[in-house]
PDB file of C-alpha atoms and ligand atoms in Angstrom:
ATOM      1  CA  UNK A   1     -13.765 -28.520 -41.215  1.00  0.00           C
ATOM      2  CA  UNK A   2     -15.079 -28.837 -37.666  1.00  0.00           C
ATOM      3  CA  UNK A   3     -11.750 -30.194 -36.434  1.00  0.00           C
ATOM      4  CA  UNK A   4      -9.975 -27.250 -37.937  1.00  0.00           C
ATOM      5  CA  UNK A   5     -12.053 -24.678 -36.041  1.00  0.00           C
ATOM      6  CA  UNK A   6     -11.525 -26.572 -32.769  1.00  0.00           C
ATOM      7  CA  UNK A   7      -7.800 -26.506 -33.445  1.00  0.00           C
ATOM      8  CA  UNK A   8      -7.896 -22.779 -34.085  1.00  0.00           C
ATOM      9  CA  UNK A   9      -9.902 -22.210 -30.918  1.00  0.00           C
ATOM     10  CA  UNK A  10      -7.474 -24.301 -28.880  1.00  0.00           C
ATOM     11  CA  UNK A  11      -4.465 -22.438 -30.191  1.00  0.00           C
ATOM     12  CA  UNK A  12      -6.168 -19.130 -29.436  1.00  0.00           C
ATOM     13  CA  UNK A  13      -6.796 -20.235 -25.851  1.00  0.00           C
ATOM     14  CA  UNK A  14      -3.189 -21.375 -25.658  1.00  0.00           C
ATOM     15  CA  UNK A  15      -1.922 -17.995 -26.844  1.00  0.00           C
ATOM     16  CA  UNK A  16      -4.100 -16.135 -24.318  1.00  0.00           C
ATOM     17  CA  UNK A  17      -2.880 -18.334 -21.464  1.00  0.00           C
ATOM     18  CA  UNK A  18       0.760 -17.883 -22.463  1.00  0.00           C
ATOM     19  CA  UNK A  19       0.350 -14.124 -22.696  1.00  0.00           C
ATOM     20  CA  UNK A  20      -1.203 -13.966 -19.252  1.00  0.00           C
ATOM     21  CA  UNK A  21       1.654 -15.992 -17.802  1.00  0.00           C
ATOM     22  CA  UNK A  22       4.299 -13.571 -19.006  1.00  0.00           C
ATOM     23  CA  UNK A  23       2.088 -10.714 -17.848  1.00  0.00           C
ATOM     24  CA  UNK A  24       1.894 -12.217 -14.362  1.00  0.00           C
ATOM     25  CA  UNK A  25       5.619 -12.815 -14.380  1.00  0.00           C
ATOM     26  CA  UNK A  26       6.270  -9.162 -15.151  1.00  0.00           C
ATOM     27  CA  UNK A  27       4.228  -8.064 -12.168  1.00  0.00           C
ATOM     28  CA  UNK A  28       4.895 -10.739  -9.565  1.00  0.00           C
ATOM     29  CA  UNK A  29       7.894 -12.470 -11.059  1.00  0.00           C
ATOM     30  CA  UNK A  30      11.231 -12.311  -9.348  1.00  0.00           C
ATOM     31  CA  UNK A  31       9.799 -11.188  -6.024  1.00  0.00           C
ATOM     32  CA  UNK A  32      12.024 -12.481  -3.268  1.00  0.00           C
ATOM     33  CA  UNK A  33      12.782 -11.866   0.380  1.00  0.00           C
ATOM     34  CA  UNK A  34      16.172 -11.633   2.043  1.00  0.00           C
ATOM     35  CA  UNK A  35      17.088 -11.186   5.711  1.00  0.00           C
ATOM     36  CA  UNK A  36      20.283  -9.209   6.358  1.00  0.00           C
ATOM     37  CA  UNK A  37      22.080  -8.712   9.661  1.00  0.00           C
ATOM     38  CA  UNK A  38      22.799  -5.002  10.226  1.00  0.00           C
ATOM     39  CA  UNK A  39      24.517  -2.954  12.928  1.00  0.00           C
ATOM     40  CA  UNK A  40      21.496  -0.742  13.647  1.00  0.00           C
ATOM     41  CA  UNK A  41      21.182   0.540  17.209  1.00  0.00           C
ATOM     42  CA  UNK A  42      18.121   2.744  17.643  1.00  0.00           C
ATOM     43  CA  UNK A  43      14.913   3.799  15.954  1.00  0.00           C
ATOM     44  CA  UNK A  44      16.785   6.470  14.027  1.00  0.00           C
ATOM     45  CA  UNK A  45      19.064   3.786  12.578  1.00  0.00           C
ATOM     46  CA  UNK A  46      16.004   1.734  11.712  1.00  0.00           C
ATOM     47  CA  UNK A  47      14.371   4.495   9.680  1.00  0.00           C
ATOM     48  CA  UNK A  48      17.692   5.482   8.107  1.00  0.00           C
ATOM     49  CA  UNK A  49      18.258   1.946   6.820  1.00  0.00           C
ATOM     50  CA  UNK A  50      14.653   1.362   5.802  1.00  0.00           C
ATOM     51  CA  UNK A  51      14.397   4.583   3.798  1.00  0.00           C
ATOM     52  CA  UNK A  52      17.778   3.957   2.132  1.00  0.00           C
ATOM     53  CA  UNK A  53      16.502   0.555   1.007  1.00  0.00           C
ATOM     54  CA  UNK A  54      13.118   1.829  -0.158  1.00  0.00           C
ATOM     55  CA  UNK A  55      14.939   4.322  -2.403  1.00  0.00           C
ATOM     56  CA  UNK A  56      16.410   1.393  -4.328  1.00  0.00           C
ATOM     57  CA  UNK A  57      14.625   0.491  -7.532  1.00  0.00           C
ATOM     58  CA  UNK A  58      13.073  -2.941  -7.141  1.00  0.00           C
ATOM     59  CA  UNK A  59      12.771  -2.880  -3.349  1.00  0.00           C
ATOM     60  CA  UNK A  60       9.118  -2.964  -2.356  1.00  0.00           C
ATOM     61  CA  UNK A  61       9.421  -3.434   1.394  1.00  0.00           C
ATOM     62  CA  UNK A  62      12.035  -3.116   4.132  1.00  0.00           C
ATOM     63  CA  UNK A  63      11.394  -3.823   7.811  1.00  0.00           C
ATOM     64  CA  UNK A  64      14.111  -3.693  10.423  1.00  0.00           C
ATOM     65  CA  UNK A  65      13.677  -5.478  13.719  1.00  0.00           C
ATOM     66  CA  UNK A  66      15.657  -3.647  16.397  1.00  0.00           C
ATOM     67  CA  UNK A  67      15.675  -6.683  18.704  1.00  0.00           C
ATOM     68  CA  UNK A  68      17.935  -8.741  16.445  1.00  0.00           C
ATOM     69  CA  UNK A  69      18.978  -5.843  14.123  1.00  0.00           C
ATOM     70  CA  UNK A  70      17.953  -7.870  11.122  1.00  0.00           C
ATOM     71  CA  UNK A  71      16.289  -6.207   8.164  1.00  0.00           C
ATOM     72  CA  UNK A  72      13.826  -8.151   6.029  1.00  0.00           C
ATOM     73  CA  UNK A  73      13.794  -6.885   2.459  1.00  0.00           C
ATOM     74  CA  UNK A  74      11.258  -7.744  -0.219  1.00  0.00           C
ATOM     75  CA  UNK A  75      12.742  -7.116  -3.647  1.00  0.00           C
ATOM     76  CA  UNK A  76      12.417  -7.918  -7.321  1.00  0.00           C
ATOM     77  CA  UNK A  77      15.439 -10.016  -8.282  1.00  0.00           C
ATOM     78  CA  UNK A  78      15.098  -8.899 -11.913  1.00  0.00           C
ATOM     79  CA  UNK A  79      15.668  -5.275 -10.869  1.00  0.00           C
ATOM     80  CA  UNK A  80      18.021  -5.337  -7.888  1.00  0.00           C
ATOM     81  CA  UNK A  81      20.533  -7.780  -6.411  1.00  0.00           C
ATOM     82  CA  UNK A  82      21.279  -8.720  -2.797  1.00  0.00           C
ATOM     83  CA  UNK A  83      24.763  -7.230  -3.273  1.00  0.00           C
ATOM     84  CA  UNK A  84      23.222  -3.882  -4.239  1.00  0.00           C
ATOM     85  CA  UNK A  85      20.927  -4.037  -1.210  1.00  0.00           C
ATOM     86  CA  UNK A  86      23.910  -4.665   1.087  1.00  0.00           C
ATOM     87  CA  UNK A  87      25.829  -1.818  -0.547  1.00  0.00           C
ATOM     88  CA  UNK A  88      22.923   0.549   0.130  1.00  0.00           C
ATOM     89  CA  UNK A  89      22.973  -0.431   3.823  1.00  0.00           C
ATOM     90  CA  UNK A  90      26.750   0.063   3.921  1.00  0.00           C
ATOM     91  CA  UNK A  91      26.420   3.493   2.287  1.00  0.00           C
ATOM     92  CA  UNK A  92      23.887   4.404   4.968  1.00  0.00           C
ATOM     93  CA  UNK A  93      26.653   3.740   7.527  1.00  0.00           C
ATOM     94  CA  UNK A  94      25.835   0.231   8.715  1.00  0.00           C
ATOM     95  CA  UNK A  95      27.212  -3.277   8.382  1.00  0.00           C
ATOM     96  CA  UNK A  96      25.206  -5.637   6.187  1.00  0.00           C
ATOM     97  CA  UNK A  97      26.164  -9.261   6.859  1.00  0.00           C
ATOM     98  CA  UNK A  98      29.744  -9.590   5.552  1.00  0.00           C
ATOM     99  CA  UNK A  99      29.744  -6.096   3.991  1.00  0.00           C
ATOM    100  CA  UNK A 100      31.238  -3.560   6.393  1.00  0.00           C
ATOM    101  CA  UNK A 101      29.778  -0.093   6.821  1.00  0.00           C
ATOM    102  CA  UNK A 102      31.117   2.563   4.452  1.00  0.00           C
ATOM    103  CA  UNK A 103      33.733   4.428   6.538  1.00  0.00           C
ATOM    104  CA  UNK A 104      32.661   7.945   5.507  1.00  0.00           C
ATOM    105  CA  UNK A 105      28.964   7.240   5.989  1.00  0.00           C
ATOM    106  CA  UNK A 106      29.684   5.711   9.394  1.00  0.00           C
ATOM    107  CA  UNK A 107      31.691   8.791  10.470  1.00  0.00           C
ATOM    108  CA  UNK A 108      28.753  11.001   9.508  1.00  0.00           C
ATOM    109  CA  UNK A 109      26.310   9.115  11.734  1.00  0.00           C
ATOM    110  CA  UNK A 110      25.195  10.829  14.934  1.00  0.00           C
ATOM    111  CA  UNK A 111      27.279   9.680  17.931  1.00  0.00           C
ATOM    112  CA  UNK A 112      24.384   7.702  19.404  1.00  0.00           C
ATOM    113  CA  UNK A 113      24.064   5.658  16.236  1.00  0.00           C
ATOM    114  CA  UNK A 114      27.696   4.566  16.206  1.00  0.00           C
ATOM    115  CA  UNK A 115      28.635   1.174  17.616  1.00  0.00           C
ATOM    116  CA  UNK A 116      28.516   1.306  21.382  1.00  0.00           C
ATOM    117  CA  UNK A 117      26.739   4.687  21.226  1.00  0.00           C
ATOM    118  CA  UNK A 118      24.135   3.487  23.699  1.00  0.00           C
ATOM    119  CA  UNK A 119      26.505   1.552  25.982  1.00  0.00           C
TER     120      UNK A 119
HETATM  121 CU1   CU B   1      20.652   5.133  15.738  1.00  0.00          CU
END
């Protein structure tokens, strides 16, 4: 009789622990960071890219470093993919690693934000 209640108690603890694990996974799970090389030039480019990325579902942080033009993106891999992140940068008018800037979006950029605009 006593063994039975210990067994029940143990399985209850087990269930609670398992539930908490999936709960934690839902909140923190899938959080990853990726660094993407962009063709940003100035501060305007920086905010254009960052806000385009923050509009994506699953992206929780985007910081572009103008010194190396690399953007560091924190995202939830269960909600958004790296390919989608690169596409968003391309649609904003900038190169993202191997993905070239969307031609129309690039044409619509202010002259100073185009490649060589500050040369
Ligand atoms: Cu710019």
